[in-house]
PDB file of C-alpha atoms in Angstrom:
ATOM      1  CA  UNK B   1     -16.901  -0.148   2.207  1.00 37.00           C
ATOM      2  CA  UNK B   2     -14.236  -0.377   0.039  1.00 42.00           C
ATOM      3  CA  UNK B   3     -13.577   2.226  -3.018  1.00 48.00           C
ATOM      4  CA  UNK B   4     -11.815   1.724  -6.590  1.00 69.00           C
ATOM      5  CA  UNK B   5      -8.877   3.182  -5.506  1.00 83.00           C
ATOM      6  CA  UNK B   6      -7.251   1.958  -1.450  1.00 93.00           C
ATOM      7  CA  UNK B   7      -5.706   4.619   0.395  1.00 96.00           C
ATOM      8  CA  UNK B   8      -5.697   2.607   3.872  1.00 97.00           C
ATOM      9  CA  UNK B   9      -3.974  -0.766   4.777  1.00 97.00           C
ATOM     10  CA  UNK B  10      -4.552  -1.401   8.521  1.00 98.00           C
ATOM     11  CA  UNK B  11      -2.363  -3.884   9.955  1.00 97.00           C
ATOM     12  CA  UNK B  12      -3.138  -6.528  12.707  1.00 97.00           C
ATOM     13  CA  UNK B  13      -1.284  -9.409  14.604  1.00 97.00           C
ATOM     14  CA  UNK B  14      -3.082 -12.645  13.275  1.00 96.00           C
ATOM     15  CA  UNK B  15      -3.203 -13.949  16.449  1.00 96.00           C
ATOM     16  CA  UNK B  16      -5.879 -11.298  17.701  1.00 96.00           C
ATOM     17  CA  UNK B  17      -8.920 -12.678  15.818  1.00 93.00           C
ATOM     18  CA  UNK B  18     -11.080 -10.389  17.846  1.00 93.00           C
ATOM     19  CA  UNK B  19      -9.091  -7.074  16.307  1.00 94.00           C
ATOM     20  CA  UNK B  20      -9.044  -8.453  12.872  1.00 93.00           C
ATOM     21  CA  UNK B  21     -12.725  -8.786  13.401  1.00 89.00           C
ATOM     22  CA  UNK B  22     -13.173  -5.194  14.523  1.00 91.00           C
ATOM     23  CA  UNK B  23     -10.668  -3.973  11.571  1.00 93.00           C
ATOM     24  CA  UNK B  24     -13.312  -5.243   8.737  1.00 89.00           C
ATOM     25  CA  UNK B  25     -15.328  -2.162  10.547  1.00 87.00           C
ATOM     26  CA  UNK B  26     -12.640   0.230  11.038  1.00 91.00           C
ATOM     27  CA  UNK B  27     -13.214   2.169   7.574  1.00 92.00           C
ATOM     28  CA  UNK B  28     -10.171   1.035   6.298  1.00 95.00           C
ATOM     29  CA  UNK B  29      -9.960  -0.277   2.580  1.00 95.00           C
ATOM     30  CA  UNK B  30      -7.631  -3.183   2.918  1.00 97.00           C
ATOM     31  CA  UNK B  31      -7.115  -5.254   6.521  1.00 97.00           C
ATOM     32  CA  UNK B  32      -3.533  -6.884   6.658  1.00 98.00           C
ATOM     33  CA  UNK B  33      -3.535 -10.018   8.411  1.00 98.00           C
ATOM     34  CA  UNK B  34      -0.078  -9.977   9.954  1.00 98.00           C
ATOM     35  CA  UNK B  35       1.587 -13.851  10.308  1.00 97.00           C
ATOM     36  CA  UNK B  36       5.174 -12.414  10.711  1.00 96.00           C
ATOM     37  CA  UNK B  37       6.690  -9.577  12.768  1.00 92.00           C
ATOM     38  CA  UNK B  38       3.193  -8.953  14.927  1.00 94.00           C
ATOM     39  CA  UNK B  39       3.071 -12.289  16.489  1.00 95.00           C
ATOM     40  CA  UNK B  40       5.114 -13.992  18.489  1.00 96.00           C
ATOM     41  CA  UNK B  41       7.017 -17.047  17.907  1.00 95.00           C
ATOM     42  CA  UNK B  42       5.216 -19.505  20.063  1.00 96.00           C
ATOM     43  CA  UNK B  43       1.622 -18.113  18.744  1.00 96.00           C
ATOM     44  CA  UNK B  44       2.660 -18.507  14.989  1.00 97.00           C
ATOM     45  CA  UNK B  45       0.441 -21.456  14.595  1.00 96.00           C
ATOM     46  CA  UNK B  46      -1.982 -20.641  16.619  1.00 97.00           C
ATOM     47  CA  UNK B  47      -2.286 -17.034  14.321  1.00 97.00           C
ATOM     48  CA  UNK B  48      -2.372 -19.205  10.996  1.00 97.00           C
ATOM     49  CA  UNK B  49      -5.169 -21.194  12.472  1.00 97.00           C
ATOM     50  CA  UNK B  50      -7.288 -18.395  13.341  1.00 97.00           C
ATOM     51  CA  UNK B  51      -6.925 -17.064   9.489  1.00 97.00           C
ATOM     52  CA  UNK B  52      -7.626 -20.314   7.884  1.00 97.00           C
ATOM     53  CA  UNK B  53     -10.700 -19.825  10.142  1.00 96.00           C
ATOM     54  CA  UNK B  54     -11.290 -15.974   8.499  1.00 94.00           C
ATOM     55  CA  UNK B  55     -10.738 -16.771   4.934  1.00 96.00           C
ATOM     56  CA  UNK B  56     -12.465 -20.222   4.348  1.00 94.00           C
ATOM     57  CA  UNK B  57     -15.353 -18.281   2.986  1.00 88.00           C
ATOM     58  CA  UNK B  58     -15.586 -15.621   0.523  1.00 85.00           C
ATOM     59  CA  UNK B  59     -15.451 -12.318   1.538  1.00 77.00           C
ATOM     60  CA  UNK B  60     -18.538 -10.277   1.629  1.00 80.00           C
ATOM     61  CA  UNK B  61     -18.596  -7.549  -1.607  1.00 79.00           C
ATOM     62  CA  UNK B  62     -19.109  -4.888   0.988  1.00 80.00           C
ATOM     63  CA  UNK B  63     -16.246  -6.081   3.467  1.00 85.00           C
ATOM     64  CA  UNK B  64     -12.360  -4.584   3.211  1.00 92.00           C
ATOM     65  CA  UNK B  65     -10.252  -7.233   1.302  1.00 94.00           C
ATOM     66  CA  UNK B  66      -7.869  -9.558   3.407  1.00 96.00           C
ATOM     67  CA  UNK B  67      -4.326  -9.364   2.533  1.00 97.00           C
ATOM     68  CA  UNK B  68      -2.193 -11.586   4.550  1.00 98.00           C
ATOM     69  CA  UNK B  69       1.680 -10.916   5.396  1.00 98.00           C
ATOM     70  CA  UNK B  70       2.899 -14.501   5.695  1.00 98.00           C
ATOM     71  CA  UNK B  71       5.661 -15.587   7.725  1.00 96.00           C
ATOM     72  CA  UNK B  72       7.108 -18.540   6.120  1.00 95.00           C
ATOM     73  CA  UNK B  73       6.263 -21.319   3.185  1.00 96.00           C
ATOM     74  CA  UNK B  74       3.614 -23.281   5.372  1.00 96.00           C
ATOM     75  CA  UNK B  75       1.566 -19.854   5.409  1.00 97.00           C
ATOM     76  CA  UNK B  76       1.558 -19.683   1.978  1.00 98.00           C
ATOM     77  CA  UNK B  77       1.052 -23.287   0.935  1.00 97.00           C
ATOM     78  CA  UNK B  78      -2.169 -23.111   4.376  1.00 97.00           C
ATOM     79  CA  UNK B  79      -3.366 -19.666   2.790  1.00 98.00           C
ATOM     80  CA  UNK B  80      -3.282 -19.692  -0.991  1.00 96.00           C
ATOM     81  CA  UNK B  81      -6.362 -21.665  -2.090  1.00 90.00           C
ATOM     82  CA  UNK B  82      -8.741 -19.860   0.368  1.00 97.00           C
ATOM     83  CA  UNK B  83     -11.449 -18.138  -1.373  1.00 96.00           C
ATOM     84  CA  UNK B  84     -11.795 -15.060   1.409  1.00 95.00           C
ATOM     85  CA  UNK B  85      -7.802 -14.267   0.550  1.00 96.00           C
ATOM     86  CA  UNK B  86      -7.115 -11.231  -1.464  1.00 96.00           C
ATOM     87  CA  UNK B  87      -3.414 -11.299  -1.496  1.00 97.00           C
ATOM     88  CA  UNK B  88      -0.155 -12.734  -0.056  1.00 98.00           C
ATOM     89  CA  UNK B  89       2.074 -10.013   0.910  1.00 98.00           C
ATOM     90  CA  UNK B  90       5.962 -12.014   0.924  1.00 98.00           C
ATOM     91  CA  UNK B  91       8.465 -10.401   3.693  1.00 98.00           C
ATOM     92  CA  UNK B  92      12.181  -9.469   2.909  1.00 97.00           C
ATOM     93  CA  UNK B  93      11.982 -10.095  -0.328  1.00 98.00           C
ATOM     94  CA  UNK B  94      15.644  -9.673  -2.002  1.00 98.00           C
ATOM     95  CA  UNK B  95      15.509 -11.557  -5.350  1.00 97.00           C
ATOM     96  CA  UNK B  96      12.985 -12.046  -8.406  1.00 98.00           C
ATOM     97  CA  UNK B  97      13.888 -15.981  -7.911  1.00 98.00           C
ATOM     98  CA  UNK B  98      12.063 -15.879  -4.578  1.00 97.00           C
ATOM     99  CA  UNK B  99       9.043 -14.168  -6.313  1.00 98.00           C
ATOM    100  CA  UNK B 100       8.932 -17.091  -8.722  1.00 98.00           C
ATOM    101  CA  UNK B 101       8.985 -19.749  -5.861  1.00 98.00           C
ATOM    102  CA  UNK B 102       5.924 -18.499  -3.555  1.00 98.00           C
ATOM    103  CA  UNK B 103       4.198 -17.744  -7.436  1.00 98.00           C
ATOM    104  CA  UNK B 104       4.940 -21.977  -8.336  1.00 98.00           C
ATOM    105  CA  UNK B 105       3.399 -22.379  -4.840  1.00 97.00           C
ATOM    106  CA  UNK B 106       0.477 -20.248  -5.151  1.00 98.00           C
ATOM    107  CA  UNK B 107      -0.449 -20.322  -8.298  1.00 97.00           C
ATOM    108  CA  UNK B 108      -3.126 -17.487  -9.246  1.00 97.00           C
ATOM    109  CA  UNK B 109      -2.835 -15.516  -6.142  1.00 98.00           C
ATOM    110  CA  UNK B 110      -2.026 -11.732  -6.093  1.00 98.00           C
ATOM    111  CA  UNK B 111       1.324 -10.798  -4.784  1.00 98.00           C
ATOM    112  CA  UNK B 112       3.114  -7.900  -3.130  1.00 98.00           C
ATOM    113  CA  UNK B 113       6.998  -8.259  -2.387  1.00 98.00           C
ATOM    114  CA  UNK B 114       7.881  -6.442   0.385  1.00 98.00           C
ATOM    115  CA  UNK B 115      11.710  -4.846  -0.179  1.00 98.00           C
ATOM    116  CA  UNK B 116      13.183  -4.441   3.394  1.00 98.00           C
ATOM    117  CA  UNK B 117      16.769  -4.583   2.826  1.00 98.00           C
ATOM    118  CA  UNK B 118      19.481  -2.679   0.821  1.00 98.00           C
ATOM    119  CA  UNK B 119      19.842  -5.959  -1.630  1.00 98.00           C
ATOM    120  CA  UNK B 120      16.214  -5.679  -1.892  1.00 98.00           C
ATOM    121  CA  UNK B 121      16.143  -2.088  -3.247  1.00 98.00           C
ATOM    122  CA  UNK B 122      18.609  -3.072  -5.441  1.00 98.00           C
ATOM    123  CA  UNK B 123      16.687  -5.363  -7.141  1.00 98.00           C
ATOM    124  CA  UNK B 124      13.798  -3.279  -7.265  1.00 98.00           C
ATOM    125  CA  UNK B 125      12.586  -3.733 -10.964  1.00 98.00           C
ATOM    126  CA  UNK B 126      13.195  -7.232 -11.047  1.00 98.00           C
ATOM    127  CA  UNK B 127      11.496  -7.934  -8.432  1.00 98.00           C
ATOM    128  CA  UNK B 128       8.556  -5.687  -9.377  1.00 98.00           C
ATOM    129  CA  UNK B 129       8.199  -7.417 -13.103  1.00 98.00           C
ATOM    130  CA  UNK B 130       9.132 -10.539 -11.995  1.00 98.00           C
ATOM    131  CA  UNK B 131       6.178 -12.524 -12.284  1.00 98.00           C
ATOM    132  CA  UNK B 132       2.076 -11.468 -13.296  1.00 98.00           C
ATOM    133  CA  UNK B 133       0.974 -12.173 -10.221  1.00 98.00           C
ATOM    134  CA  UNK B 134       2.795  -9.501  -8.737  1.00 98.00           C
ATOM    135  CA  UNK B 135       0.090  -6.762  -8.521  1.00 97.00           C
ATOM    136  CA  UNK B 136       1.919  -3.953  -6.064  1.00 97.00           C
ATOM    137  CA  UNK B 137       5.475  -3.811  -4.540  1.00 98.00           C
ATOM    138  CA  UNK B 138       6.076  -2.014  -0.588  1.00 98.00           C
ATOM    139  CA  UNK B 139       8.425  -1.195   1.609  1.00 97.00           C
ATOM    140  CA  UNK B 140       9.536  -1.961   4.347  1.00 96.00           C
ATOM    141  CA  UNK B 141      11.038   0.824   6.304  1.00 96.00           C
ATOM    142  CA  UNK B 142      11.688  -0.619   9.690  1.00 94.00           C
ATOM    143  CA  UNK B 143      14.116  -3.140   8.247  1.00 96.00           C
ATOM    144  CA  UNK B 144      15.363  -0.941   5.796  1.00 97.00           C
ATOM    145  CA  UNK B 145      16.230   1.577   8.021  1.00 96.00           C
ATOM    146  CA  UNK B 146      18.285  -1.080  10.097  1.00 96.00           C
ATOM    147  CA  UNK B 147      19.693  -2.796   6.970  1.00 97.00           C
ATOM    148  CA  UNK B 148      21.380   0.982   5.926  1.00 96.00           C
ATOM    149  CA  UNK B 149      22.000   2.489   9.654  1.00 96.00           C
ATOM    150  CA  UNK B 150      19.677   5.531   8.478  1.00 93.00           C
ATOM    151  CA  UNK B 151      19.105   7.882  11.617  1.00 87.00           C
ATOM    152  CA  UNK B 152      17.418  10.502   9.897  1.00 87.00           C
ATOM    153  CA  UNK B 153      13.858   9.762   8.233  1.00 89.00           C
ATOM    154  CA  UNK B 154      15.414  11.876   4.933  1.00 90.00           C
ATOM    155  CA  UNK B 155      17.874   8.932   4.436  1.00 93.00           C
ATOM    156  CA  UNK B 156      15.315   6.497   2.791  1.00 96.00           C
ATOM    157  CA  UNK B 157      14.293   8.865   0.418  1.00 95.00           C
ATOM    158  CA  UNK B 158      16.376   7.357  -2.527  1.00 96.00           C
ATOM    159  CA  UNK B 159      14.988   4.054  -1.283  1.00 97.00           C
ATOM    160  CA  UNK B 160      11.370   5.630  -1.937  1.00 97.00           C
ATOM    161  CA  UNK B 161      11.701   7.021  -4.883  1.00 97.00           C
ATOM    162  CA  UNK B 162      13.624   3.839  -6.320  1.00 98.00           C
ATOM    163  CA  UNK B 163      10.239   1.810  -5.803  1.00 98.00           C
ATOM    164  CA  UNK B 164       8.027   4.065  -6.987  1.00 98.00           C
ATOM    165  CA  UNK B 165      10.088   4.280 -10.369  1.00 98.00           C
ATOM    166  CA  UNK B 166      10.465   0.433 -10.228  1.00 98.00           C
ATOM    167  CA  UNK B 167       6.645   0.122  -9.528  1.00 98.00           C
ATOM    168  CA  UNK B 168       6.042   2.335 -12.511  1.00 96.00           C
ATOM    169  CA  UNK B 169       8.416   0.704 -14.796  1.00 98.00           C
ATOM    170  CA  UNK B 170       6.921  -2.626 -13.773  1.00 98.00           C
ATOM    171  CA  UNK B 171       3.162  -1.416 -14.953  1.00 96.00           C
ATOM    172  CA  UNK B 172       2.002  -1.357 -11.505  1.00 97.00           C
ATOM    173  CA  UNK B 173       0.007   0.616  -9.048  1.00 94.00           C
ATOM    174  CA  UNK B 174       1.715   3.019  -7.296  1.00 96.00           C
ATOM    175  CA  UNK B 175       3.016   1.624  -4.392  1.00 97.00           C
ATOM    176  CA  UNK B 176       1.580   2.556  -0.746  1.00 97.00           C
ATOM    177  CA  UNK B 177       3.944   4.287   2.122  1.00 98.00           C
ATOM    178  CA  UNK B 178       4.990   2.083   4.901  1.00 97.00           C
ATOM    179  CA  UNK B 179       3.766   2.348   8.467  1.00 97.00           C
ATOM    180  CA  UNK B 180       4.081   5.943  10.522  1.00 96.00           C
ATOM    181  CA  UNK B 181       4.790   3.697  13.850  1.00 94.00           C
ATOM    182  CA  UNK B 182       3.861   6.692  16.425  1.00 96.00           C
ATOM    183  CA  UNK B 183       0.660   6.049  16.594  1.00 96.00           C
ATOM    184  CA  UNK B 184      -0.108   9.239  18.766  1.00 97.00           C
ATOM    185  CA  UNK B 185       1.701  12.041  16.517  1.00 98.00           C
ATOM    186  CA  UNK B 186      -0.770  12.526  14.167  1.00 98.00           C
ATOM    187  CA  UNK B 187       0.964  15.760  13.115  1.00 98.00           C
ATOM    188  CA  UNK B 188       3.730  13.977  12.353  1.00 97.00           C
ATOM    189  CA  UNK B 189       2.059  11.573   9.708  1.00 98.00           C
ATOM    190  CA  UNK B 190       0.509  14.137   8.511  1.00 98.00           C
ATOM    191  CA  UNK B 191       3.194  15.445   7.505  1.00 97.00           C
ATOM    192  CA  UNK B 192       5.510  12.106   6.347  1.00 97.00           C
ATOM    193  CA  UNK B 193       2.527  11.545   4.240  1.00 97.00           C
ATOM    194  CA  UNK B 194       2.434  14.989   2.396  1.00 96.00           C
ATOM    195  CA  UNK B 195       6.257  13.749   2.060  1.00 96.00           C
ATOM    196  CA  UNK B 196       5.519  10.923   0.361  1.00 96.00           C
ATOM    197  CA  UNK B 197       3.018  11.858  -2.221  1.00 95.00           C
ATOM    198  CA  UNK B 198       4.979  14.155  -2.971  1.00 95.00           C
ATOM    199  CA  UNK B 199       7.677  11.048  -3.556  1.00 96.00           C
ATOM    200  CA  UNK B 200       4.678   9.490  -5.975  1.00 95.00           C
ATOM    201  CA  UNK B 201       3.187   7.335  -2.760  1.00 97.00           C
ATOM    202  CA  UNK B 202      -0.589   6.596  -2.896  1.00 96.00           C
ATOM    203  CA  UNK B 203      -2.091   5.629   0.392  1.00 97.00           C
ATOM    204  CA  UNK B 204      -0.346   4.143   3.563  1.00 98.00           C
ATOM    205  CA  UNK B 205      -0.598   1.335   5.494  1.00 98.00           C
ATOM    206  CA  UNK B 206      -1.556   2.164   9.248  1.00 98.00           C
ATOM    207  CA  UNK B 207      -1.203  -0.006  12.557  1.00 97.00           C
ATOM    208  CA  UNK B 208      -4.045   1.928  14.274  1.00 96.00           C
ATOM    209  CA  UNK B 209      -7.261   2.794  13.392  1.00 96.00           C
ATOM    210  CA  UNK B 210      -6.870   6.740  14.917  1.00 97.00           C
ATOM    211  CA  UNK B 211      -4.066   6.965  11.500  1.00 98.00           C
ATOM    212  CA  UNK B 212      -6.451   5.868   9.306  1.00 97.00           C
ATOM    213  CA  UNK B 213      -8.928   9.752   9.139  1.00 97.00           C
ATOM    214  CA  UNK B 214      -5.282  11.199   8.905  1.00 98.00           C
ATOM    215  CA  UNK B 215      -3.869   9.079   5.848  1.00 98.00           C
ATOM    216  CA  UNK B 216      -6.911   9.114   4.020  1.00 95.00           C
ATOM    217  CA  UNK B 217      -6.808  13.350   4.149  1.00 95.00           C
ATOM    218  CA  UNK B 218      -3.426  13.515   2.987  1.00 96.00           C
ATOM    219  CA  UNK B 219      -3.714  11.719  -0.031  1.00 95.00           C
ATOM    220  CA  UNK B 220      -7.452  12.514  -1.111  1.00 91.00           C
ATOM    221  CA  UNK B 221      -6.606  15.109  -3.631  1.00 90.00           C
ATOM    222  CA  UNK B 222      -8.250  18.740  -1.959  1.00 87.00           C
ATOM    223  CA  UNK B 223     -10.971  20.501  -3.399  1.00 88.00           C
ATOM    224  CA  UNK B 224      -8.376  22.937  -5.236  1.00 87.00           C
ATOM    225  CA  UNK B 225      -6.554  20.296  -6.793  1.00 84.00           C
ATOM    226  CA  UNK B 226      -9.754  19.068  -8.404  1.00 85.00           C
ATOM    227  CA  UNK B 227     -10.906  22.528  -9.554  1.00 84.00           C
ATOM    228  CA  UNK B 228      -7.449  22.450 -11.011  1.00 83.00           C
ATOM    229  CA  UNK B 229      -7.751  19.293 -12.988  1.00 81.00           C
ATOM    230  CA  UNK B 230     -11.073  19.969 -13.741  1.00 83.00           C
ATOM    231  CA  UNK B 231      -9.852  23.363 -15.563  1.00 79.00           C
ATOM    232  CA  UNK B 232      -7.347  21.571 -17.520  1.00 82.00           C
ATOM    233  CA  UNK B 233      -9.700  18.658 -18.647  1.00 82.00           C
ATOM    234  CA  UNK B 234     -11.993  21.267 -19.977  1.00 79.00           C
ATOM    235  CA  UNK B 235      -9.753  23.398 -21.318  1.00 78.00           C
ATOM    236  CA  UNK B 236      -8.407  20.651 -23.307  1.00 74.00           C
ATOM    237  CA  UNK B 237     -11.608  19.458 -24.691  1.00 75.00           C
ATOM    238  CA  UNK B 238     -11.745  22.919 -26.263  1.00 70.00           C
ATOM    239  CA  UNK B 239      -8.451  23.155 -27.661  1.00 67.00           C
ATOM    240  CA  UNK B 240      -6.225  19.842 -28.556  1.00 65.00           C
ATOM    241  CA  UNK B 241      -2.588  20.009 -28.307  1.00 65.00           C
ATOM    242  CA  UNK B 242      -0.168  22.044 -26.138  1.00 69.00           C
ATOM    243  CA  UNK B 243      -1.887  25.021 -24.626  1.00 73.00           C
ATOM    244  CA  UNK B 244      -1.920  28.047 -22.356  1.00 70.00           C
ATOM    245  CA  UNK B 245      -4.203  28.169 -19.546  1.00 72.00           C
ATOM    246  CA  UNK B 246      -5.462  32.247 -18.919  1.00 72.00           C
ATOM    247  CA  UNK B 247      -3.601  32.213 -15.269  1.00 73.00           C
ATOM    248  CA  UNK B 248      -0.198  30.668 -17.038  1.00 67.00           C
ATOM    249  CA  UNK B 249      -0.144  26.706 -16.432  1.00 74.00           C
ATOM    250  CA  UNK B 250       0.770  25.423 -19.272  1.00 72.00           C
ATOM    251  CA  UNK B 251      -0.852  21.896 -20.477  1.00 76.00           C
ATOM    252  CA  UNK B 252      -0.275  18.808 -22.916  1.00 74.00           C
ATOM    253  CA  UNK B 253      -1.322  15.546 -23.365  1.00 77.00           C
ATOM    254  CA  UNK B 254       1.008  14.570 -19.588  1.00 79.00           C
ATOM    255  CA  UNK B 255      -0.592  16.833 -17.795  1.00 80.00           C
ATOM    256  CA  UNK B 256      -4.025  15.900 -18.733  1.00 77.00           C
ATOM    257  CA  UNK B 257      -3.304  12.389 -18.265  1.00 79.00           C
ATOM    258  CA  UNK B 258      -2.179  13.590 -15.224  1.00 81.00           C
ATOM    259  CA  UNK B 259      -5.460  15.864 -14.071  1.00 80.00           C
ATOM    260  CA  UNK B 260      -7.395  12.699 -14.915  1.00 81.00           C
ATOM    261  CA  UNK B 261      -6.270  10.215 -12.857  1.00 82.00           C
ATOM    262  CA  UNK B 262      -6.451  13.065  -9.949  1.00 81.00           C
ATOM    263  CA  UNK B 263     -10.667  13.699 -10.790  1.00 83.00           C
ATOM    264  CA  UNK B 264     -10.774   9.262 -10.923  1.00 83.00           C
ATOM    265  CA  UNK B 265      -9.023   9.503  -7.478  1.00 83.00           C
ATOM    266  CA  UNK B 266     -11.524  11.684  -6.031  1.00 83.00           C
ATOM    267  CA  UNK B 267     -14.562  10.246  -7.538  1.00 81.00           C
ATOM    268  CA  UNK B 268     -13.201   7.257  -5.608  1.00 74.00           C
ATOM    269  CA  UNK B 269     -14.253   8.462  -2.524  1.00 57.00           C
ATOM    270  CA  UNK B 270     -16.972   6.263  -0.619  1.00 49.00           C
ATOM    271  CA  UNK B 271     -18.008   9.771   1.010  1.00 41.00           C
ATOM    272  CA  UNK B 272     -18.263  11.546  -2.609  1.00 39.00           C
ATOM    273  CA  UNK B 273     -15.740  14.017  -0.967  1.00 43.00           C
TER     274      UNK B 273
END
């Protein structure tokens, strides 16, 4: 089941139509059909195949959308008329030009840029507002952190918080955290994803199923923070305008905006949580 607002991506290799399979049931609100760095070279064809096979019908209104990382222009040009595709998510994407190109060739489908490289980051907003089909913008740490010889997980924090400003800017969603890729230190995305919503993150994408409990936790909003928002909503409805709150918070028009989107967010929840 799939809720208003995604908090989970799960990737898989598109070449394992057996796992992608499984993934629809995995509780996860978007699957992520990988074409590029999950499969190897010789089974590239064989992967696009197998999700030509997936997406030639429409996807059930209780199933988790398929987003598809492509690989190259044939996946794109194979992919984009399908009617079970959600979205085309574009590798190494450096340039607004490129964004343009894959839009001429898919016309109508939703896209997310993935910004992997220091020229990428650069070009952040550009690439973000580039064309309307562009719907959300990512990262991609792995390359990143290669492209910049960053050792230390702290050093792509300007990189974060430059595409969650340029997501912002662009109108979009806010943009989900890249992959945690230890799949057994659970503590430890735990905590890189209290890191990142703190950064302005919302959601993650996982590569296992056991990260999916732990990423949905972290950025649910807890039970305090929705007494909290729920305080200021009513306290606002009472009073317009700028205003004390009896324990010192002080609220305006922001931070009700702000207490808002956090009671939508939880609402959101399939469980009711």
């Amino acid at each position: 089941m799939t809720t208003e607002t995604p908090l989970t991506w799960l990737y898989v290799p598109g070449d394992r139509p057996d796992v992608v399979r499984k993934a629809r049931d995995s509780g996860a609100d978007v699957v992520i059909v990988d074409l590029e760095d999950a499969v190897a070279p010789d089974r590239k064809e064989y992967a696009r195949s197998a999700a030509v096979e997936l997406l030639s019908e429409p996807a059930s209104p209780t199933a988790a959308p398929v987003h598809v990382r492509v690989n190259d222009e044939a996946d794109v040009l194979t992919l984009a008329g399908l009617p079970g595709l959600a979205e085309l998510r574009l590798p190494k994407i450096t340039h607004a030009a490129s964004v343009h190109h894959i839009a001429a060739l898919a016309p109508g489908v939703a896209l997310c840029p993935l910004l992997e490289s220091a020229l990428g980051i650069e070009h952040a907003y550009s690439v973000a507002s580039a064309h309307p089909q562009v719907r959300s913008i990512a990262l991609g740490e792995a390359d990143l952190r290669a492209d910049l010889g960053v050792r230390d997980d702290a050093g792509l924090d300007w990189s974060r918080s430059r595409v969650v400003v340029a997501a912002r800017a662009a109108g979009l969603a806010p943009p989900a955290q890249s992959v945690f890729p230890d799949v057994l230190d659970l503590d430890g995305l735990w905590a890189s994803c209290v890191r990142g919503r703190a950064l302005g993150f919302l959601g993650r994408a996982a590569i296992h199923p056991r990260q999916l409990p732990v990423i949905e936790r972290a950025f649910r909003p807890t039970a305090q923070e929705v007494e909290a928002a729920q305080e200021i909503v009513e306290a606002a409805r009472v009073e317009a305008g700028a205003l004390a709150l009896p324990d010192g918070r002080f609220v305006d028009a922001a931070v009700v905006a702000q207490a808002h989107r956090t009671l939508a967010l939880a609402e959101s929840s399939p469980s009711g949580d």
